[in-house]
Short mmCIF file of C-alpha atoms and ligand atoms in Angstrom, two decimals:
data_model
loop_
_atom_site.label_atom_id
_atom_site.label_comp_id
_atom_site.label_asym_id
_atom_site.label_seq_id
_atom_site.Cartn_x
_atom_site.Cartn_y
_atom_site.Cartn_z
CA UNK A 14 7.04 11.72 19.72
CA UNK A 15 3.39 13.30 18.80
CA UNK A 16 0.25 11.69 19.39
CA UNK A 17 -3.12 12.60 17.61
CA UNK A 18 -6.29 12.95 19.40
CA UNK A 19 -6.75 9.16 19.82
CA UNK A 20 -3.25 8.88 21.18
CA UNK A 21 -2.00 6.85 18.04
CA UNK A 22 1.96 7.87 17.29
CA UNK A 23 3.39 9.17 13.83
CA UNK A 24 5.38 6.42 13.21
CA UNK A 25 5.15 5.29 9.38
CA UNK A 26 4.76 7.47 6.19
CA UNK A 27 4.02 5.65 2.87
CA UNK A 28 6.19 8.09 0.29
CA UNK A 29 4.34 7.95 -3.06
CA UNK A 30 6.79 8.95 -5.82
CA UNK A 31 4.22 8.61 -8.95
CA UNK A 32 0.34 8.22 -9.59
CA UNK A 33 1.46 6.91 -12.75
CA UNK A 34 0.96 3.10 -13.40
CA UNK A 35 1.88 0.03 -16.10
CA UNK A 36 -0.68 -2.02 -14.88
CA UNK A 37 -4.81 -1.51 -14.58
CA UNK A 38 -5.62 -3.56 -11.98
CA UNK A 39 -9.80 -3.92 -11.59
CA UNK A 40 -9.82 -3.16 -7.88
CA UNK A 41 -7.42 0.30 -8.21
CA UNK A 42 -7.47 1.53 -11.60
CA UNK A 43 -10.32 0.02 -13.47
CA UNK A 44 -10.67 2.93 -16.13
CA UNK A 45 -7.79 3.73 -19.08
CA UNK A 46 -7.24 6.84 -18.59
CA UNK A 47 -6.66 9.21 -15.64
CA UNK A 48 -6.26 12.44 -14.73
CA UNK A 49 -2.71 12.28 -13.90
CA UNK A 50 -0.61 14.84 -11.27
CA UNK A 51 0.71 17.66 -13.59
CA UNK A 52 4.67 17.07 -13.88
CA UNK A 53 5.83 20.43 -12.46
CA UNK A 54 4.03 19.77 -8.78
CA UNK A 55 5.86 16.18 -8.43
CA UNK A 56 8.22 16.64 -5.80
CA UNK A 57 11.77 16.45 -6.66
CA UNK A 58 14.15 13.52 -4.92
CA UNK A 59 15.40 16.48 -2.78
CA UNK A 60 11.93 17.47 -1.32
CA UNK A 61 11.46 14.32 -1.19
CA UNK A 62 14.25 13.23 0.97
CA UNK A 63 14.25 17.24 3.02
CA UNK A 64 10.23 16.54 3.67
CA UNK A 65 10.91 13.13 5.15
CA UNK A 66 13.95 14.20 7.00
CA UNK A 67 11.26 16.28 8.85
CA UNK A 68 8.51 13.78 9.33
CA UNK A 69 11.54 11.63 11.00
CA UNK A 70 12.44 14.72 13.54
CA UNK A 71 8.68 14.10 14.39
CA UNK A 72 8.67 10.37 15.10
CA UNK A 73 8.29 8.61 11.93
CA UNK A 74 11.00 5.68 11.78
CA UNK A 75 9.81 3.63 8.94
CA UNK A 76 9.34 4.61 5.20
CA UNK A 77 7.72 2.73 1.88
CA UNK A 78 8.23 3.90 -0.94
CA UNK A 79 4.96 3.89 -3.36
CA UNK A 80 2.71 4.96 -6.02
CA UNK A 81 1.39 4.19 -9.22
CA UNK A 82 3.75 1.92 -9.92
CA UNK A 83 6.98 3.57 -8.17
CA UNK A 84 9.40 1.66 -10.56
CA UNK A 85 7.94 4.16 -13.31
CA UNK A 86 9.92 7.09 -11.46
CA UNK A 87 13.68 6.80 -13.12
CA UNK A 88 16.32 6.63 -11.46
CA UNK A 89 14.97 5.72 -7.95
CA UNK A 90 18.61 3.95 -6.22
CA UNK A 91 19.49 7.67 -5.75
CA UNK A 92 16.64 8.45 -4.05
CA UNK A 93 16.78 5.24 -1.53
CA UNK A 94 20.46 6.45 -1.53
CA UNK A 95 19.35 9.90 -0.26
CA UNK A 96 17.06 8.62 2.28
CA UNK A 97 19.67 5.79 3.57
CA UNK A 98 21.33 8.87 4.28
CA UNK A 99 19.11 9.67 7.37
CA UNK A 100 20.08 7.46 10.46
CA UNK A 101 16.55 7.89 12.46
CA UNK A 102 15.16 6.07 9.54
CA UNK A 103 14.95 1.83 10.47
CA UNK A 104 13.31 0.63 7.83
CA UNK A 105 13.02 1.90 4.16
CA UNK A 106 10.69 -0.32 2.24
CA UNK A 107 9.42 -0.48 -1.44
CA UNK A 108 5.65 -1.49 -2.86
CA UNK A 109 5.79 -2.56 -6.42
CA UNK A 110 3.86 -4.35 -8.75
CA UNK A 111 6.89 -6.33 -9.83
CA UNK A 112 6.50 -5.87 -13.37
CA UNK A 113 10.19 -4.01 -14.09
CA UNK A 114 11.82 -5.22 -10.77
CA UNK A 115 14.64 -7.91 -12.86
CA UNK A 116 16.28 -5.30 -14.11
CA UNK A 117 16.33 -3.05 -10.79
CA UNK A 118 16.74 -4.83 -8.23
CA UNK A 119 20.34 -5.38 -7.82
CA UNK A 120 20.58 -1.22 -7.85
CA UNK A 121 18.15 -1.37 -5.62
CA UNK A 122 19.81 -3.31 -3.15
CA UNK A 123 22.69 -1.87 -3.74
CA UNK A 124 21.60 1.38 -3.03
CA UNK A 125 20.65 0.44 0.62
CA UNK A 126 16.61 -0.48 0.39
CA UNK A 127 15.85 -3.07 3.27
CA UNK A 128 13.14 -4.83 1.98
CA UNK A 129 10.47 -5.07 -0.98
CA UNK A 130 6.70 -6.44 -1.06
CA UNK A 131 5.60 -7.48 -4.54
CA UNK A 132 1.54 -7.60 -5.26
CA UNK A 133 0.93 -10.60 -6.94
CA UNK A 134 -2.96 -11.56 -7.33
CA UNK A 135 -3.18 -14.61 -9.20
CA UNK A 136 -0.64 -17.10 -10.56
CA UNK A 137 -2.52 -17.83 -13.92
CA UNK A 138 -1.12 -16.02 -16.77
CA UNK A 139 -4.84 -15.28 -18.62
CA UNK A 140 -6.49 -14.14 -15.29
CA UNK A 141 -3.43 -11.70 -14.35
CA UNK A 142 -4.36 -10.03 -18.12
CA UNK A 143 -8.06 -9.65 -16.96
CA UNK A 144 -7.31 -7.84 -13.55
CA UNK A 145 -4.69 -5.90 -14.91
CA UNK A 146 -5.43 -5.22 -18.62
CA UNK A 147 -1.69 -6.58 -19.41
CA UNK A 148 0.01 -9.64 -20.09
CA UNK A 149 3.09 -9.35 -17.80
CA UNK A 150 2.36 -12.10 -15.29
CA UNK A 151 5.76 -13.51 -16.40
CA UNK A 152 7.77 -10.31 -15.88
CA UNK A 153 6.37 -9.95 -12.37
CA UNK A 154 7.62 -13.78 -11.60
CA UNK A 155 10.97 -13.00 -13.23
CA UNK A 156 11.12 -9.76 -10.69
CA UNK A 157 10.21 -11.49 -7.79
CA UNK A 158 12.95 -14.08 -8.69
CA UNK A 159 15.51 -11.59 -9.00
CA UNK A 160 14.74 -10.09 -5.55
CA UNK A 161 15.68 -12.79 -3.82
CA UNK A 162 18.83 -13.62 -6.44
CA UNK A 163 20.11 -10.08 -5.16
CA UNK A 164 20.08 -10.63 -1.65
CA UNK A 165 16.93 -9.43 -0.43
CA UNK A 166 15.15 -11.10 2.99
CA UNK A 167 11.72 -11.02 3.78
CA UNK A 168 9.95 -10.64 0.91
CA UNK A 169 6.28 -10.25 0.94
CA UNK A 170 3.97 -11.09 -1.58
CA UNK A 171 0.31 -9.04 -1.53
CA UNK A 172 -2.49 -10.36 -2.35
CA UNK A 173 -5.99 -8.44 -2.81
CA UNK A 174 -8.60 -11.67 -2.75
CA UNK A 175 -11.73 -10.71 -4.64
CA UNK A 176 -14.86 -13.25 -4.51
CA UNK A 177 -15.04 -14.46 -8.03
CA UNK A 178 -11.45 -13.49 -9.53
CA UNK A 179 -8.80 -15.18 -6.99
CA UNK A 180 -10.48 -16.53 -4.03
CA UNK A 181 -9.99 -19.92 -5.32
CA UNK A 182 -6.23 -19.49 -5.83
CA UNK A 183 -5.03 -19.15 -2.09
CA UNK A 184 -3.48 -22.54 -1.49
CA UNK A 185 -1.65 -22.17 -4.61
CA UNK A 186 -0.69 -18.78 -3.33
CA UNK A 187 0.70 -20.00 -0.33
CA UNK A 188 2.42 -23.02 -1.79
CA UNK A 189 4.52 -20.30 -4.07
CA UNK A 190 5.37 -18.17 -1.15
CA UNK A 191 6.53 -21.48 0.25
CA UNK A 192 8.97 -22.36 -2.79
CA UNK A 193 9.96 -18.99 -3.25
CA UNK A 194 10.16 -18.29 0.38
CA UNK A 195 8.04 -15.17 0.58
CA UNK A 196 5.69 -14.47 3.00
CA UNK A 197 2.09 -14.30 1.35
CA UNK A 198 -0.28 -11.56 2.65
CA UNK A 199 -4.23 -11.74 2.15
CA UNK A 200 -5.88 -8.26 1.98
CA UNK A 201 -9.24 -8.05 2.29
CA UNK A 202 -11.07 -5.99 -0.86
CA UNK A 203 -11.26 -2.56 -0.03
CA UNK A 204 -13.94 0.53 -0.58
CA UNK A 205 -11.17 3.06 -1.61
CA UNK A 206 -11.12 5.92 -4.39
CA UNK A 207 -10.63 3.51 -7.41
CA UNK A 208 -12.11 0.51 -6.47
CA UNK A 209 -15.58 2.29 -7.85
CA UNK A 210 -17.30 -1.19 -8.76
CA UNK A 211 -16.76 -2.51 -5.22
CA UNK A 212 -19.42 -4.12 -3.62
CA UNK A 213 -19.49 -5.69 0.05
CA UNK A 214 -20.61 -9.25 -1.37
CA UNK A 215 -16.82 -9.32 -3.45
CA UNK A 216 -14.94 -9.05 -0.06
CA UNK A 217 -13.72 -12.59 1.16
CA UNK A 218 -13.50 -11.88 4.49
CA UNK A 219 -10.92 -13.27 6.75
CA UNK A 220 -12.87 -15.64 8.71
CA UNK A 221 -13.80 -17.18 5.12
CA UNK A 222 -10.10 -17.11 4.21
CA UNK A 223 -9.36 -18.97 7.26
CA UNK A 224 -11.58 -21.50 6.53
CA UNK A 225 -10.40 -22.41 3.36
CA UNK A 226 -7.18 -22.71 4.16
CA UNK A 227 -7.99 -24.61 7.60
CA UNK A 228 -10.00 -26.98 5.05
CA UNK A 229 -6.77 -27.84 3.08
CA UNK A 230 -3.83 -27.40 5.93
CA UNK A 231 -5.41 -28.79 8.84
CA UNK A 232 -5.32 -26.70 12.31
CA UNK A 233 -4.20 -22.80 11.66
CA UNK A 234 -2.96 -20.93 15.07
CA UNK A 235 -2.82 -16.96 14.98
CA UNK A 236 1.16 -16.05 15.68
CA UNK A 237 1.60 -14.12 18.74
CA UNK A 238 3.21 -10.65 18.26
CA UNK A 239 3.11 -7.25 19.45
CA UNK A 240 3.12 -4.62 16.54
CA UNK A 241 1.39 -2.05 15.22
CA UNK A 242 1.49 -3.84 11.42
CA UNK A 243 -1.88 -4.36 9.77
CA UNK A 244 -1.14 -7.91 8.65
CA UNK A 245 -2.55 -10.22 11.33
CA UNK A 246 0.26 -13.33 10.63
CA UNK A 247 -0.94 -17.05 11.00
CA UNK A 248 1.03 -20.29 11.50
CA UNK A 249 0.75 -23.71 9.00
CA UNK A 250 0.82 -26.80 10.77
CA UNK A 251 4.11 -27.30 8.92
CA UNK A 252 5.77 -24.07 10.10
CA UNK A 253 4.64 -22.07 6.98
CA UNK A 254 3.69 -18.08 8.20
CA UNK A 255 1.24 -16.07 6.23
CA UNK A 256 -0.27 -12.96 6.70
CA UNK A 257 -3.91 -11.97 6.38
CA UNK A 258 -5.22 -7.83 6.19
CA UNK A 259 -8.61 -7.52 7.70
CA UNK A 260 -8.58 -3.70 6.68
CA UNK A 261 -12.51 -4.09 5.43
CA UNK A 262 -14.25 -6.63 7.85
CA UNK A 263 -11.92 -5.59 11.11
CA UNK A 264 -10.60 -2.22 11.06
CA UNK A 265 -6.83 -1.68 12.40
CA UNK A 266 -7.70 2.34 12.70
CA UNK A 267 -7.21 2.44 16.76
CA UNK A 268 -3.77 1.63 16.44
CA UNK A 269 -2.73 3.29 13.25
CA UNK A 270 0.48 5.57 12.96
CA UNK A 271 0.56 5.94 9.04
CA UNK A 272 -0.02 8.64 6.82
CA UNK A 273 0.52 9.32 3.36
CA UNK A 274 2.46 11.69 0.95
CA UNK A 275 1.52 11.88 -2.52
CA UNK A 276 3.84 12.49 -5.27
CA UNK A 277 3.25 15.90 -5.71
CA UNK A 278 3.42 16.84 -1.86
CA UNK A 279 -0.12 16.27 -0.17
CA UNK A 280 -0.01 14.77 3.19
CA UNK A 281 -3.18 12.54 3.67
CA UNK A 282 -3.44 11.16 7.42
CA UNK A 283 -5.95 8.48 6.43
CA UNK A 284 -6.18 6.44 3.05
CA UNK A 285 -10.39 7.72 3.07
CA UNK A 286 -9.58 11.00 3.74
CA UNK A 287 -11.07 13.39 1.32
CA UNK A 288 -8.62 16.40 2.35
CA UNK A 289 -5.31 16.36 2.72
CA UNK A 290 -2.55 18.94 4.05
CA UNK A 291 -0.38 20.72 1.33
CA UNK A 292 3.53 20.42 2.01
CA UNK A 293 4.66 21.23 -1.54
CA UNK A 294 3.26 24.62 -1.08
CA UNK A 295 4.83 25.71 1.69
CA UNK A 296 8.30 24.01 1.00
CA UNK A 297 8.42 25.93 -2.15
CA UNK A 298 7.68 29.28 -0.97
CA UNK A 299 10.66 29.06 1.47
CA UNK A 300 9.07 28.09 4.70
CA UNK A 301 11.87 27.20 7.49
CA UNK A 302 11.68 23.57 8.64
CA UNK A 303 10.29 24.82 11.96
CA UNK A 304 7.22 26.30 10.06
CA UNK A 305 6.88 23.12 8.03
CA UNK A 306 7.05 20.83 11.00
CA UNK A 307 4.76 22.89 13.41
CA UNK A 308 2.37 22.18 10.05
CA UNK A 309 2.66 18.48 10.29
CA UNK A 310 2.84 18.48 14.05
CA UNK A 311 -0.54 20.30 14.52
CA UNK A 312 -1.88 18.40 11.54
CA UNK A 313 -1.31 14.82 13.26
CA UNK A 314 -2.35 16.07 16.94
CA UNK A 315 -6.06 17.34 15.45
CA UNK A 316 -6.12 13.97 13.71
CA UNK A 317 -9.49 12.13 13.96
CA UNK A 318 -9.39 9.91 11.17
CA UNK A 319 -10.73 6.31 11.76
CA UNK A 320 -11.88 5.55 7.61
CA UNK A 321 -12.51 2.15 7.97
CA UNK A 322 -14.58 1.90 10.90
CA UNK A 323 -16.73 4.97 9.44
CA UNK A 324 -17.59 2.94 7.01
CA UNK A 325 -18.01 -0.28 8.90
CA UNK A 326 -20.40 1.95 10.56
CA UNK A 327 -22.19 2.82 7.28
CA UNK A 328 -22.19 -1.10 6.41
CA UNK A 329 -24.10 -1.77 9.67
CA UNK A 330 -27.09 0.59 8.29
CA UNK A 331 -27.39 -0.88 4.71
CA UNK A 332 -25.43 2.40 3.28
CA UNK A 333 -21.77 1.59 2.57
CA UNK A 334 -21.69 0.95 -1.36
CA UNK A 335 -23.26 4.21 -1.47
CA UNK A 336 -20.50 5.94 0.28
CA UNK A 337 -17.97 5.32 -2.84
CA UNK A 338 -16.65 8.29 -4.29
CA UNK A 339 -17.84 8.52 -7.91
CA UNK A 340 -15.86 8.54 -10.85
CA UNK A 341 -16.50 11.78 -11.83
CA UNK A 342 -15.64 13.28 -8.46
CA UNK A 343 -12.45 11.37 -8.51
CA UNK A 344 -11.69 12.88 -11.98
CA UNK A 345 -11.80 16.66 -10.40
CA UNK A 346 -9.70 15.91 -8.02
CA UNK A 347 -7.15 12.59 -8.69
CA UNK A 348 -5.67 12.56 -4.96
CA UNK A 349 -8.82 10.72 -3.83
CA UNK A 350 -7.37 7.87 -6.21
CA UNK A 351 -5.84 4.56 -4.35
CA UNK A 352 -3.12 5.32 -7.07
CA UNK A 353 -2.36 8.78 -6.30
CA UNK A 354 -1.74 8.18 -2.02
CA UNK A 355 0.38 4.65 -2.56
CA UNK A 356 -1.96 2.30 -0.83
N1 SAM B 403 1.69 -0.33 -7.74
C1 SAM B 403 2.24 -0.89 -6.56
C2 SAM B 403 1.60 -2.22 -6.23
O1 SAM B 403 0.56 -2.54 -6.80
O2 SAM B 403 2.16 -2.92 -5.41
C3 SAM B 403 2.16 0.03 -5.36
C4 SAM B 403 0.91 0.89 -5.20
S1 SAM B 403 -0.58 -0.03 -4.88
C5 SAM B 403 -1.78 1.25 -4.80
C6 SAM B 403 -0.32 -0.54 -3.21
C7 SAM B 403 -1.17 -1.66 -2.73
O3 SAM B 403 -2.53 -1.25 -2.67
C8 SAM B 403 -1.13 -2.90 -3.60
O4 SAM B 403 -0.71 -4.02 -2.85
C9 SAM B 403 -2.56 -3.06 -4.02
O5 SAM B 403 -2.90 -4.40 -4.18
C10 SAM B 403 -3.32 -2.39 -2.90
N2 SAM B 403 -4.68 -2.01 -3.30
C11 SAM B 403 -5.05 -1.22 -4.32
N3 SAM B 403 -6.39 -1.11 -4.39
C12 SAM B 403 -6.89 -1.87 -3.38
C13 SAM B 403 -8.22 -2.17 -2.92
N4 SAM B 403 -9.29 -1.69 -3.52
N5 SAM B 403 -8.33 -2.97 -1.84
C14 SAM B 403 -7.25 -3.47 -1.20
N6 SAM B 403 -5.98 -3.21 -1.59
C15 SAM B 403 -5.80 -2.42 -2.67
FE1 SF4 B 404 -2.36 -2.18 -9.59
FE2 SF4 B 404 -0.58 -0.96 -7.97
FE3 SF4 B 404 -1.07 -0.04 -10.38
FE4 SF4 B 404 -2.93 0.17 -8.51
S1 SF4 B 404 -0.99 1.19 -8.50
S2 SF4 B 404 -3.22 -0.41 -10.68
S3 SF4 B 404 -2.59 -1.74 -7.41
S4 SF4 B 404 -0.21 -2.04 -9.91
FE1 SF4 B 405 -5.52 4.15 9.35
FE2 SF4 B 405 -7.46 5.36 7.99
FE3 SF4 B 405 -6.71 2.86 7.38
FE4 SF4 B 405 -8.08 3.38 9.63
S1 SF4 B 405 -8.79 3.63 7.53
S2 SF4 B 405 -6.28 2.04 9.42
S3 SF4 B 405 -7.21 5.37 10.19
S4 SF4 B 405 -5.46 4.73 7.19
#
């Protein structure tokens, strides 16, 4: 096992297999158009699957597969079926936004995957179409139906809560997790590349989330649990479970063990980090595994990254809207983009 410099383990790599996406959601990919990762540098399912065998050697036991919207790269049961393949790996996990999961997720299943989270914002048809540009609120019910028809357990349904959009929806949130018996997770608005119109007074904090629901359920006790997860999970008087994900008001970064691999093969060991480590490069010019892993191994144990409390930091002294990327900065260079590191 390798530790960074704040002793955190590499434990959990987020595998992003497109920055492409169907949906525009306001808090990720607000524009139309993007700069997208030319097609020749996105990895193949093989460097995909020889990359990750390597990251396991080094510690990392748990994979989630990502993007853009990674139901946009075809054909992905053979690349779950490739990574099933490696035995060190515990859990291999999939991030969608649901919208083409009914027709995929028996092959997905099939194909080994152990479990799926679906982001689902809102429940109201009209309100989905103005945070995402497109009308496919009913698609993304129909998937999440058909992921439990297939077999899936433990489904988790992500939620971003923004002040003004959605904040008023998370009883009725809940109450569909409860009939459709999904966990529902809260996730706190969050400064990243894309999210450029972010602004501190949009993020409903958790203690506010708490409230609201305490106001509606009655007495709300935090579940005891040891794990490195960021969801922070809650009990209903009734038995109910939910999840809440503090990322913006109470940073997680002293006990984080993810990192990030983009689509076309940059390793990013923080989602604010502005520079990432190329793997594509090296894989492709015929480095040995050796010389690729001594590059990930003395990546991770230089690692400093703590985003999220940097700019908790910057909040304290009046300064963190102003520590957005721009757009035009995230034009040059589209890795900065939420949508390009998965999340
Ligand atoms: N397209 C897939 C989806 O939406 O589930 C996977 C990729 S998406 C980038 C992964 C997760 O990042 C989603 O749950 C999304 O809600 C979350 N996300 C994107 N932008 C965010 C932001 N500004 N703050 C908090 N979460 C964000
Ligand atoms: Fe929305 Fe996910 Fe697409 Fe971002 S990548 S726009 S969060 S569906
Ligand atoms: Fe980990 Fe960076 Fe997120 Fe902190 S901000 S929890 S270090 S990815």
């Amino acid at each position: 096992m390798i530790v960074d410099t704040f002793g955190r383990p590499l434990k959990s790599l987020r595998l992003s297999v497109t920055d492409r996406c169907n949906l525009r959601c306001k808090y990720c990919m607000p524009e139309d158009t993007y700069a997208w990762l030319p097609r020749e540098t996105l990895l193949t399912f093989e460097e995909m699957t020889t990359l990750t065998g390597l990251f396991t050697e080094l510690g990392v036991d748990k994979v989630r597969l990502t993007g853009g919207e990674p139901l946009l790269r075809r054909d992905l049961p053979t690349l779950i079926k490739l990574l099933r393949r490696n035995t060190s790996l515990t859990e291999l996990a999939l991030t969608t936004n649901g919208v083409l999961m009914e027709a995929e997720a028996e092959a997905f299943y099939d194909a080994g995957l152990h479990r799926v989270t679906v982001s689902l914002d809102t429940l109201k048809p009209d309100r989905f179409k103005a945070l995402t540009k497109r009308d496919t609120l009913e698609q993304v019910l129909n998937g999440i139906e058909a992921v439990l028809r297939v077999g899936f357990k433990g489904l988790k349904l992500d939620t971003v809560v923004i002040r003004g959009y959605n904040d008023d929806e998370l009883v009725d949130l809940i109450e569909y997790g409860k009939r459709v018996e999904a966990e529902v997770r809260f996730i706190e608005y969050m400064d990243v590349g894309g999210a450029t119109d972010w602004s501190l007074n949009q993020v409903c904090s958790r203690a506010e989330m708490l409230d609201r629901l305490g106001r509606r359920y009655g007495r709300i006790e935090p579940v005891r649990e040891e794990s490195s997860a960021p969801a922070q999970r809650f009990l209903l008087p009734d038995g109910t479970t939910f999840g809440i994900i503090p990322s913006t008001t109470t940073p997680f970064c002293s006990t984080c063990d993810r990192s990030r691999l983009t689509a076309d093969g940059m390793w990013y060991l923080c989602l604010y980090a502005k520079e990432g480590i190329d793997l594509r490069q090296p894989l492709r010019a015929g480095a040995s595994r050796e010389e690729i892993k001594t590059l990930i191994r003395s990546g991770w144990e230089a690692r400093r990254d703590r985003g999220a409390e940097e700019r908790k930091a910057f909040e304290r002294v009046g300064t963190r809207e102003a520590q957005l990327i721009d757009i035009d900065r995230l034009r040059q260079d589209p890795h900065l983009e939420m949508h390009a590191r998965g999340g």
